[in-house]
């Protein structure tokens, strides 16, 4: 199946499942449920949940089982975007092509909406159907570490913030990208594998694949920030330079950054091939991440 078709179909199922898993707008107290839904359904490529589905299916997992896991991860991702946009962090007005959560609902409600999406994520994980208690625990462990302070999303965000306006070297830059963005993407591949009952060799391949596309994703994000427009991105372009952020194009230039992203994508594709024919969508997702324009 073509990757565009695979991704479009997966996205539609993810959106439908997200709708079922999130409290309705009218649920008391309504403001928080409106704010959560606003940001989750503001748009978004759904790369992380699609990755969970493709990774799980590559080792024989069933989509029905993988979907709630995929949606829980999209919720935690949306939480990170809401908090990242807050005035105390990146202070942004636009996300997914619409005003940011705090612009519409106020700062207090945006903080709470982010917190609630994280909480809802873990509620869903503890109730994942058709997987053993041990697998549920392993998945909770993966996601909590990937979004935590040690080599995870918050750790990466802290070093990113503290590096603004400073000259940092290649090692710190790679750490920021791997921790802030790469860790959660790698966790998507690993969690898909766990829910699909991958064996040790398959888990190793999914981990290596996830690490490669995780770093590639943020390098491409850095490039798009320089080469694309606010309209196409749905978020403010040129922000990295304005905030004096350390990025791959700033350190290596756009061409060398593109080369690096290509190398990582090729490595990811080679690794995914080891898994076998059911891993075909993982090859397409790696290409999509490299070629994406938003
Ligand atoms: C606890 C205060 C607090 C913060 C949480 C904010 C934060 C820690 C981490 C930030 C993580 C972050 C926003 C990383 C950037 C990752 C990134 C490139 C996001 C954009 O992902 P896309 O392009 O977005 O997949 P869509 O909208 O398509 O889902």
mmCIF file of C-alpha atoms and ligand atoms in Angstrom:
data_model
loop_
_atom_site.group_PDB
_atom_site.id
_atom_site.type_symbol
_atom_site.label_atom_id
_atom_site.label_comp_id
_atom_site.label_asym_id
_atom_site.label_seq_id
_atom_site.Cartn_x
_atom_site.Cartn_y
_atom_site.Cartn_z
ATOM 1 C CA UNK A 1 0.000 0.000 0.000
ATOM 2 C CA UNK A 2 1.219 3.518 -0.759
ATOM 3 C CA UNK A 3 2.423 5.351 2.314
ATOM 4 C CA UNK A 4 0.121 8.347 1.703
ATOM 5 C CA UNK A 5 -2.900 6.038 1.772
ATOM 6 C CA UNK A 6 -1.619 4.144 4.811
ATOM 7 C CA UNK A 7 -1.035 7.387 6.711
ATOM 8 C CA UNK A 8 -4.352 8.969 5.715
ATOM 9 C CA UNK A 9 -6.305 5.883 6.800
ATOM 10 C CA UNK A 10 -4.346 5.584 10.060
ATOM 11 C CA UNK A 11 -4.854 9.301 10.778
ATOM 12 C CA UNK A 12 -8.594 8.986 10.331
ATOM 13 C CA UNK A 13 -8.762 6.032 12.739
ATOM 14 C CA UNK A 14 -6.562 7.851 15.260
ATOM 15 C CA UNK A 15 -8.804 10.929 15.135
ATOM 16 C CA UNK A 16 -11.884 8.771 15.642
ATOM 17 C CA UNK A 17 -10.294 6.950 18.602
ATOM 18 C CA UNK A 18 -9.089 10.248 20.129
ATOM 19 C CA UNK A 19 -12.660 11.491 19.977
ATOM 20 C CA UNK A 20 -13.839 8.414 21.881
ATOM 21 C CA UNK A 21 -11.066 8.610 24.478
ATOM 22 C CA UNK A 22 -11.376 12.308 25.320
ATOM 23 C CA UNK A 23 -14.194 13.565 27.555
ATOM 24 C CA UNK A 24 -16.927 15.376 25.629
ATOM 25 C CA UNK A 25 -16.951 19.182 25.668
ATOM 26 C CA UNK A 26 -20.095 19.261 27.780
ATOM 27 C CA UNK A 27 -18.513 17.122 30.490
ATOM 28 C CA UNK A 28 -18.220 19.078 33.783
ATOM 29 C CA UNK A 29 -16.187 21.204 34.149
ATOM 30 C CA UNK A 30 -16.584 22.041 30.445
ATOM 31 C CA UNK A 31 -13.823 24.650 30.013
ATOM 32 C CA UNK A 32 -10.989 22.196 30.570
ATOM 33 C CA UNK A 33 -12.514 19.601 28.251
ATOM 34 C CA UNK A 34 -13.015 22.239 25.559
ATOM 35 C CA UNK A 35 -9.372 23.342 25.914
ATOM 36 C CA UNK A 36 -8.058 19.755 25.711
ATOM 37 C CA UNK A 37 -10.142 19.018 22.633
ATOM 38 C CA UNK A 38 -9.272 22.358 21.031
ATOM 39 C CA UNK A 39 -5.552 21.568 20.971
ATOM 40 C CA UNK A 40 -5.847 17.871 20.150
ATOM 41 C CA UNK A 41 -8.171 18.531 17.193
ATOM 42 C CA UNK A 42 -6.477 21.735 16.018
ATOM 43 C CA UNK A 43 -4.718 19.656 13.344
ATOM 44 C CA UNK A 44 -1.381 17.930 13.506
ATOM 45 C CA UNK A 45 0.207 15.324 11.299
ATOM 46 C CA UNK A 46 -0.288 12.493 13.838
ATOM 47 C CA UNK A 47 3.223 11.187 13.088
ATOM 48 C CA UNK A 48 3.655 9.674 16.559
ATOM 49 C CA UNK A 49 0.434 7.638 16.674
ATOM 50 C CA UNK A 50 0.917 6.489 13.083
ATOM 51 C CA UNK A 51 4.405 5.364 14.037
ATOM 52 C CA UNK A 52 3.006 3.351 16.955
ATOM 53 C CA UNK A 53 0.593 1.588 14.590
ATOM 54 C CA UNK A 54 3.254 0.887 11.953
ATOM 55 C CA UNK A 55 5.792 -0.355 14.513
ATOM 56 C CA UNK A 56 3.238 -2.602 16.218
ATOM 57 C CA UNK A 57 1.929 -3.967 12.926
ATOM 58 C CA UNK A 58 5.471 -4.612 11.674
ATOM 59 C CA UNK A 59 5.743 -7.358 14.309
ATOM 60 C CA UNK A 60 2.197 -8.684 13.925
ATOM 61 C CA UNK A 61 0.305 -6.492 16.422
ATOM 62 C CA UNK A 62 -3.398 -5.792 15.818
ATOM 63 C CA UNK A 63 -4.523 -2.260 15.047
ATOM 64 C CA UNK A 64 -7.472 -2.514 17.459
ATOM 65 C CA UNK A 65 -5.018 -3.121 20.299
ATOM 66 C CA UNK A 66 -2.535 -0.467 19.148
ATOM 67 C CA UNK A 67 -4.999 2.394 18.610
ATOM 68 C CA UNK A 68 -5.584 3.439 22.263
ATOM 69 C CA UNK A 69 -1.815 3.337 22.867
ATOM 70 C CA UNK A 70 -1.224 5.474 19.772
ATOM 71 C CA UNK A 71 -3.835 8.008 20.956
ATOM 72 C CA UNK A 72 -2.428 8.160 24.485
ATOM 73 C CA UNK A 73 0.953 9.133 23.010
ATOM 74 C CA UNK A 74 -0.642 11.793 20.798
ATOM 75 C CA UNK A 75 -2.194 13.259 23.963
ATOM 76 C CA UNK A 76 1.163 13.513 25.706
ATOM 77 C CA UNK A 77 2.660 15.055 22.567
ATOM 78 C CA UNK A 78 -0.136 17.642 22.452
ATOM 79 C CA UNK A 79 0.507 18.433 26.123
ATOM 80 C CA UNK A 80 4.149 19.170 25.271
ATOM 81 C CA UNK A 81 3.097 21.522 22.449
ATOM 82 C CA UNK A 82 0.626 23.430 24.679
ATOM 83 C CA UNK A 83 3.263 23.911 27.376
ATOM 84 C CA UNK A 84 6.025 24.674 24.875
ATOM 85 C CA UNK A 85 3.915 27.559 23.513
ATOM 86 C CA UNK A 86 3.269 29.169 26.929
ATOM 87 C CA UNK A 87 4.605 32.684 27.572
ATOM 88 C CA UNK A 88 7.127 31.317 30.086
ATOM 89 C CA UNK A 89 8.544 28.956 27.469
ATOM 90 C CA UNK A 90 8.471 29.747 23.723
ATOM 91 C CA UNK A 91 5.673 32.316 24.004
ATOM 92 C CA UNK A 92 3.995 31.515 20.712
ATOM 93 C CA UNK A 93 0.648 32.654 19.310
ATOM 94 C CA UNK A 94 0.181 30.062 16.589
ATOM 95 C CA UNK A 95 0.192 26.265 16.606
ATOM 96 C CA UNK A 96 -1.231 23.776 14.115
ATOM 97 C CA UNK A 97 -2.432 26.743 12.084
ATOM 98 C CA UNK A 98 -4.652 28.195 14.825
ATOM 99 C CA UNK A 99 -4.148 30.417 17.901
ATOM 100 C CA UNK A 100 -2.330 28.594 20.719
ATOM 101 C CA UNK A 101 -4.285 27.130 23.648
ATOM 102 C CA UNK A 102 -3.344 29.931 26.068
ATOM 103 C CA UNK A 103 -4.372 32.584 23.511
ATOM 104 C CA UNK A 104 -7.869 31.114 23.374
ATOM 105 C CA UNK A 105 -8.411 29.784 26.911
ATOM 106 C CA UNK A 106 -5.933 31.826 28.976
ATOM 107 C CA UNK A 107 -2.687 30.741 30.535
ATOM 108 C CA UNK A 108 -4.120 28.982 33.593
ATOM 109 C CA UNK A 109 -6.455 26.812 31.522
ATOM 110 C CA UNK A 110 -3.682 26.014 28.999
ATOM 111 C CA UNK A 111 -1.400 24.796 31.793
ATOM 112 C CA UNK A 112 -4.227 22.648 33.125
ATOM 113 C CA UNK A 113 -5.151 21.358 29.651
ATOM 114 C CA UNK A 114 -1.540 20.189 29.151
ATOM 115 C CA UNK A 115 -1.487 18.577 32.591
ATOM 116 C CA UNK A 116 -4.828 16.877 31.925
ATOM 117 C CA UNK A 117 -3.700 15.428 28.601
ATOM 118 C CA UNK A 118 -0.704 13.887 30.332
ATOM 119 C CA UNK A 119 -2.926 12.471 33.083
ATOM 120 C CA UNK A 120 -5.412 11.106 30.559
ATOM 121 C CA UNK A 121 -2.513 9.461 28.685
ATOM 122 C CA UNK A 122 -1.527 7.438 31.740
ATOM 123 C CA UNK A 123 -5.145 6.564 32.573
ATOM 124 C CA UNK A 124 -5.484 5.070 29.098
ATOM 125 C CA UNK A 125 -2.197 3.185 29.376
ATOM 126 C CA UNK A 126 -3.221 1.508 32.614
ATOM 127 C CA UNK A 127 -6.406 0.308 30.903
ATOM 128 C CA UNK A 128 -4.911 -0.862 27.573
ATOM 129 C CA UNK A 129 -6.992 -3.800 26.350
ATOM 130 C CA UNK A 130 -5.594 -7.179 25.314
ATOM 131 C CA UNK A 131 -2.063 -6.726 26.635
ATOM 132 C CA UNK A 132 -0.634 -8.221 29.819
ATOM 133 C CA UNK A 133 -0.104 -6.206 32.988
ATOM 134 C CA UNK A 134 3.658 -6.554 32.466
ATOM 135 C CA UNK A 135 3.402 -5.065 28.968
ATOM 136 C CA UNK A 136 1.271 -2.166 30.273
ATOM 137 C CA UNK A 137 3.923 -1.450 32.883
ATOM 138 C CA UNK A 138 6.726 -1.628 30.324
ATOM 139 C CA UNK A 139 4.854 0.867 28.115
ATOM 140 C CA UNK A 140 4.236 3.272 31.009
ATOM 141 C CA UNK A 141 7.940 3.038 31.829
ATOM 142 C CA UNK A 142 8.947 3.810 28.212
ATOM 143 C CA UNK A 143 6.739 6.868 27.935
ATOM 144 C CA UNK A 144 7.501 8.281 31.365
ATOM 145 C CA UNK A 145 11.261 8.027 30.730
ATOM 146 C CA UNK A 146 10.990 9.388 27.181
ATOM 147 C CA UNK A 147 9.169 12.492 28.426
ATOM 148 C CA UNK A 148 11.178 12.843 31.660
ATOM 149 C CA UNK A 149 14.237 14.741 32.790
ATOM 150 C CA UNK A 150 17.002 12.195 32.092
ATOM 151 C CA UNK A 151 17.629 12.022 28.334
ATOM 152 C CA UNK A 152 13.914 12.697 27.816
ATOM 153 C CA UNK A 153 11.707 15.501 26.571
ATOM 154 C CA UNK A 154 11.812 17.751 29.632
ATOM 155 C CA UNK A 155 15.571 17.264 30.090
ATOM 156 C CA UNK A 156 16.091 18.248 26.456
ATOM 157 C CA UNK A 157 13.793 21.236 26.807
ATOM 158 C CA UNK A 158 15.714 22.445 29.880
ATOM 159 C CA UNK A 159 19.087 22.266 28.102
ATOM 160 C CA UNK A 160 17.501 23.898 25.034
ATOM 161 C CA UNK A 161 16.205 26.818 27.121
ATOM 162 C CA UNK A 162 19.490 27.218 28.981
ATOM 163 C CA UNK A 163 21.445 27.171 25.709
ATOM 164 C CA UNK A 164 19.563 30.085 24.112
ATOM 165 C CA UNK A 165 22.007 32.794 23.072
ATOM 166 C CA UNK A 166 25.035 30.616 23.849
ATOM 167 C CA UNK A 167 27.572 28.943 21.582
ATOM 168 C CA UNK A 168 27.069 25.252 22.119
ATOM 169 C CA UNK A 169 28.987 22.415 20.483
ATOM 170 C CA UNK A 170 27.776 19.490 18.352
ATOM 171 C CA UNK A 171 27.481 17.113 21.303
ATOM 172 C CA UNK A 172 25.127 19.362 23.285
ATOM 173 C CA UNK A 173 23.083 20.077 20.173
ATOM 174 C CA UNK A 174 22.683 16.370 19.435
ATOM 175 C CA UNK A 175 21.745 15.769 23.090
ATOM 176 C CA UNK A 176 19.017 18.461 22.933
ATOM 177 C CA UNK A 177 17.522 17.064 19.745
ATOM 178 C CA UNK A 178 17.644 13.435 20.818
ATOM 179 C CA UNK A 179 16.163 14.206 24.246
ATOM 180 C CA UNK A 180 13.617 16.933 23.404
ATOM 181 C CA UNK A 181 12.158 15.338 20.287
ATOM 182 C CA UNK A 182 13.893 12.041 19.500
ATOM 183 C CA UNK A 183 13.134 10.226 22.741
ATOM 184 C CA UNK A 184 9.338 10.327 22.335
ATOM 185 C CA UNK A 185 9.515 9.300 18.668
ATOM 186 C CA UNK A 186 11.823 6.412 19.580
ATOM 187 C CA UNK A 187 9.397 5.468 22.367
ATOM 188 C CA UNK A 188 6.574 5.294 19.788
ATOM 189 C CA UNK A 189 8.485 2.654 17.842
ATOM 190 C CA UNK A 190 9.400 0.740 21.004
ATOM 191 C CA UNK A 191 5.896 0.911 22.512
ATOM 192 C CA UNK A 192 4.399 -0.335 19.247
ATOM 193 C CA UNK A 193 6.855 -3.215 19.456
ATOM 194 C CA UNK A 194 5.967 -3.950 23.075
ATOM 195 C CA UNK A 195 2.220 -3.939 22.385
ATOM 196 C CA UNK A 196 2.794 -6.131 19.311
ATOM 197 C CA UNK A 197 4.818 -8.621 21.396
ATOM 198 C CA UNK A 198 8.051 -8.080 19.435
ATOM 199 C CA UNK A 199 10.921 -10.465 20.139
ATOM 200 C CA UNK A 200 14.340 -9.206 21.280
ATOM 201 C CA UNK A 201 15.766 -8.875 17.771
ATOM 202 C CA UNK A 202 12.691 -6.982 16.545
ATOM 203 C CA UNK A 203 12.805 -4.670 19.598
ATOM 204 C CA UNK A 204 16.453 -3.887 18.867
ATOM 205 C CA UNK A 205 15.610 -3.027 15.265
ATOM 206 C CA UNK A 206 12.658 -0.846 16.302
ATOM 207 C CA UNK A 207 14.828 0.959 18.864
ATOM 208 C CA UNK A 208 17.553 1.718 16.307
ATOM 209 C CA UNK A 209 14.943 2.785 13.742
ATOM 210 C CA UNK A 210 13.286 5.079 16.305
ATOM 211 C CA UNK A 211 16.570 6.682 17.338
ATOM 212 C CA UNK A 212 17.460 7.466 13.717
ATOM 213 C CA UNK A 213 14.110 8.932 12.690
ATOM 214 C CA UNK A 214 13.851 10.750 16.039
ATOM 215 C CA UNK A 215 16.978 12.781 15.378
ATOM 216 C CA UNK A 216 16.145 13.177 11.675
ATOM 217 C CA UNK A 217 12.719 14.604 12.626
ATOM 218 C CA UNK A 218 14.202 17.453 14.674
ATOM 219 C CA UNK A 219 16.921 18.218 12.106
ATOM 220 C CA UNK A 220 14.197 18.546 9.455
ATOM 221 C CA UNK A 221 12.216 20.712 11.907
ATOM 222 C CA UNK A 222 15.251 23.015 12.236
ATOM 223 C CA UNK A 223 15.615 23.199 8.449
ATOM 224 C CA UNK A 224 11.915 23.977 7.939
ATOM 225 C CA UNK A 225 12.120 26.764 10.512
ATOM 226 C CA UNK A 226 14.647 28.467 8.188
ATOM 227 C CA UNK A 227 13.286 27.514 4.768
ATOM 228 C CA UNK A 228 9.497 27.463 5.204
ATOM 229 C CA UNK A 229 6.773 30.001 5.956
ATOM 230 C CA UNK A 230 4.489 30.504 8.953
ATOM 231 C CA UNK A 231 1.518 29.774 6.691
ATOM 232 C CA UNK A 232 2.900 26.424 5.515
ATOM 233 C CA UNK A 233 4.169 25.387 8.942
ATOM 234 C CA UNK A 234 1.085 26.425 10.918
ATOM 235 C CA UNK A 235 3.491 27.746 13.561
ATOM 236 C CA UNK A 236 5.800 30.763 13.603
ATOM 237 C CA UNK A 237 8.670 30.331 11.135
ATOM 238 C CA UNK A 238 12.113 31.853 11.763
ATOM 239 C CA UNK A 239 11.615 31.492 15.504
ATOM 240 C CA UNK A 240 14.876 29.645 16.185
ATOM 241 C CA UNK A 241 17.048 32.465 14.912
ATOM 242 C CA UNK A 242 14.951 35.045 16.753
ATOM 243 C CA UNK A 243 15.296 33.134 20.022
ATOM 244 C CA UNK A 244 19.008 32.516 19.298
ATOM 245 C CA UNK A 245 18.433 28.769 19.502
ATOM 246 C CA UNK A 246 21.071 26.203 18.742
ATOM 247 C CA UNK A 247 20.044 24.352 15.579
ATOM 248 C CA UNK A 248 21.605 22.110 12.932
ATOM 249 C CA UNK A 249 21.413 24.764 10.158
ATOM 250 C CA UNK A 250 22.963 27.337 12.517
ATOM 251 C CA UNK A 251 25.845 25.021 13.345
ATOM 252 C CA UNK A 252 26.381 23.169 10.036
ATOM 253 C CA UNK A 253 24.416 25.090 7.374
ATOM 254 C CA UNK A 254 21.258 23.942 5.571
ATOM 255 C CA UNK A 255 22.935 21.649 3.012
ATOM 256 C CA UNK A 256 25.001 19.703 5.555
ATOM 257 C CA UNK A 257 21.910 19.435 7.769
ATOM 258 C CA UNK A 258 19.917 17.981 4.863
ATOM 259 C CA UNK A 259 22.713 15.479 4.256
ATOM 260 C CA UNK A 260 22.698 14.422 7.893
ATOM 261 C CA UNK A 261 18.907 13.980 7.876
ATOM 262 C CA UNK A 262 19.206 11.890 4.690
ATOM 263 C CA UNK A 263 21.881 9.653 6.218
ATOM 264 C CA UNK A 264 19.749 9.058 9.301
ATOM 265 C CA UNK A 265 16.723 8.248 7.126
ATOM 266 C CA UNK A 266 18.725 5.750 5.071
ATOM 267 C CA UNK A 267 19.995 4.119 8.256
ATOM 268 C CA UNK A 268 16.424 3.892 9.584
ATOM 269 C CA UNK A 269 15.215 2.298 6.340
ATOM 270 C CA UNK A 270 18.019 -0.287 6.382
ATOM 271 C CA UNK A 271 17.143 -1.202 9.963
ATOM 272 C CA UNK A 272 13.408 -1.448 9.269
ATOM 273 C CA UNK A 273 14.115 -3.801 6.330
ATOM 274 C CA UNK A 274 15.611 -6.278 8.808
ATOM 275 C CA UNK A 275 12.164 -6.668 10.380
ATOM 276 C CA UNK A 276 10.636 -8.007 7.170
ATOM 277 C CA UNK A 277 7.839 -7.220 4.695
ATOM 278 C CA UNK A 278 5.303 -6.156 7.335
ATOM 279 C CA UNK A 279 7.633 -3.246 8.175
ATOM 280 C CA UNK A 280 7.041 -1.604 4.762
ATOM 281 C CA UNK A 281 5.064 1.364 6.242
ATOM 282 C CA UNK A 282 8.024 2.152 8.534
ATOM 283 C CA UNK A 283 10.142 2.733 5.417
ATOM 284 C CA UNK A 284 7.533 5.130 4.052
ATOM 285 C CA UNK A 285 7.215 6.983 7.368
ATOM 286 C CA UNK A 286 10.989 7.538 7.465
ATOM 287 C CA UNK A 287 10.808 9.016 3.937
ATOM 288 C CA UNK A 288 7.801 11.134 4.927
ATOM 289 C CA UNK A 289 9.720 12.593 7.890
ATOM 290 C CA UNK A 290 12.615 13.528 5.604
ATOM 291 C CA UNK A 291 10.422 15.051 2.862
ATOM 292 C CA UNK A 292 7.768 16.705 4.982
ATOM 293 C CA UNK A 293 7.049 20.362 4.344
ATOM 294 C CA UNK A 294 5.186 21.132 7.590
HETATM 295 C C1 LIG B 1 6.410 20.420 31.724
HETATM 296 C C2 LIG B 1 6.607 22.913 31.272
HETATM 297 C C3 LIG B 1 6.707 21.531 30.803
HETATM 298 C C4 LIG B 1 7.052 21.329 29.542
HETATM 299 C C5 LIG B 1 7.117 20.030 28.869
HETATM 300 C C6 LIG B 1 7.457 21.809 26.562
HETATM 301 C C7 LIG B 1 8.245 20.601 26.812
HETATM 302 C C8 LIG B 1 8.344 19.983 28.142
HETATM 303 C C9 LIG B 1 8.894 20.037 25.882
HETATM 304 C C10 LIG B 1 8.862 20.561 24.515
HETATM 305 C C11 LIG B 1 8.979 19.473 23.600
HETATM 306 C C12 LIG B 1 8.810 19.965 22.209
HETATM 307 C C13 LIG B 1 7.714 20.911 21.910
HETATM 308 C C14 LIG B 1 9.625 19.507 21.281
HETATM 309 C C15 LIG B 1 9.521 19.883 19.894
HETATM 310 C C16 LIG B 1 9.099 18.681 19.159
HETATM 311 C C17 LIG B 1 8.461 19.055 17.866
HETATM 312 C C18 LIG B 1 9.308 19.211 16.661
HETATM 313 C C19 LIG B 1 7.144 19.208 17.811
HETATM 314 C C20 LIG B 1 6.357 19.387 16.584
HETATM 315 O O1 LIG B 1 5.910 18.103 16.219
HETATM 316 P P1 LIG B 1 5.053 17.854 14.905
HETATM 317 O O2 LIG B 1 5.691 18.549 13.738
HETATM 318 O O3 LIG B 1 3.708 18.613 15.289
HETATM 319 O O4 LIG B 1 4.821 16.391 14.775
HETATM 320 P P2 LIG B 1 2.193 18.250 14.897
HETATM 321 O O5 LIG B 1 1.437 19.535 15.132
HETATM 322 O O6 LIG B 1 2.151 17.817 13.462
HETATM 323 O O7 LIG B 1 1.752 17.172 15.837
#
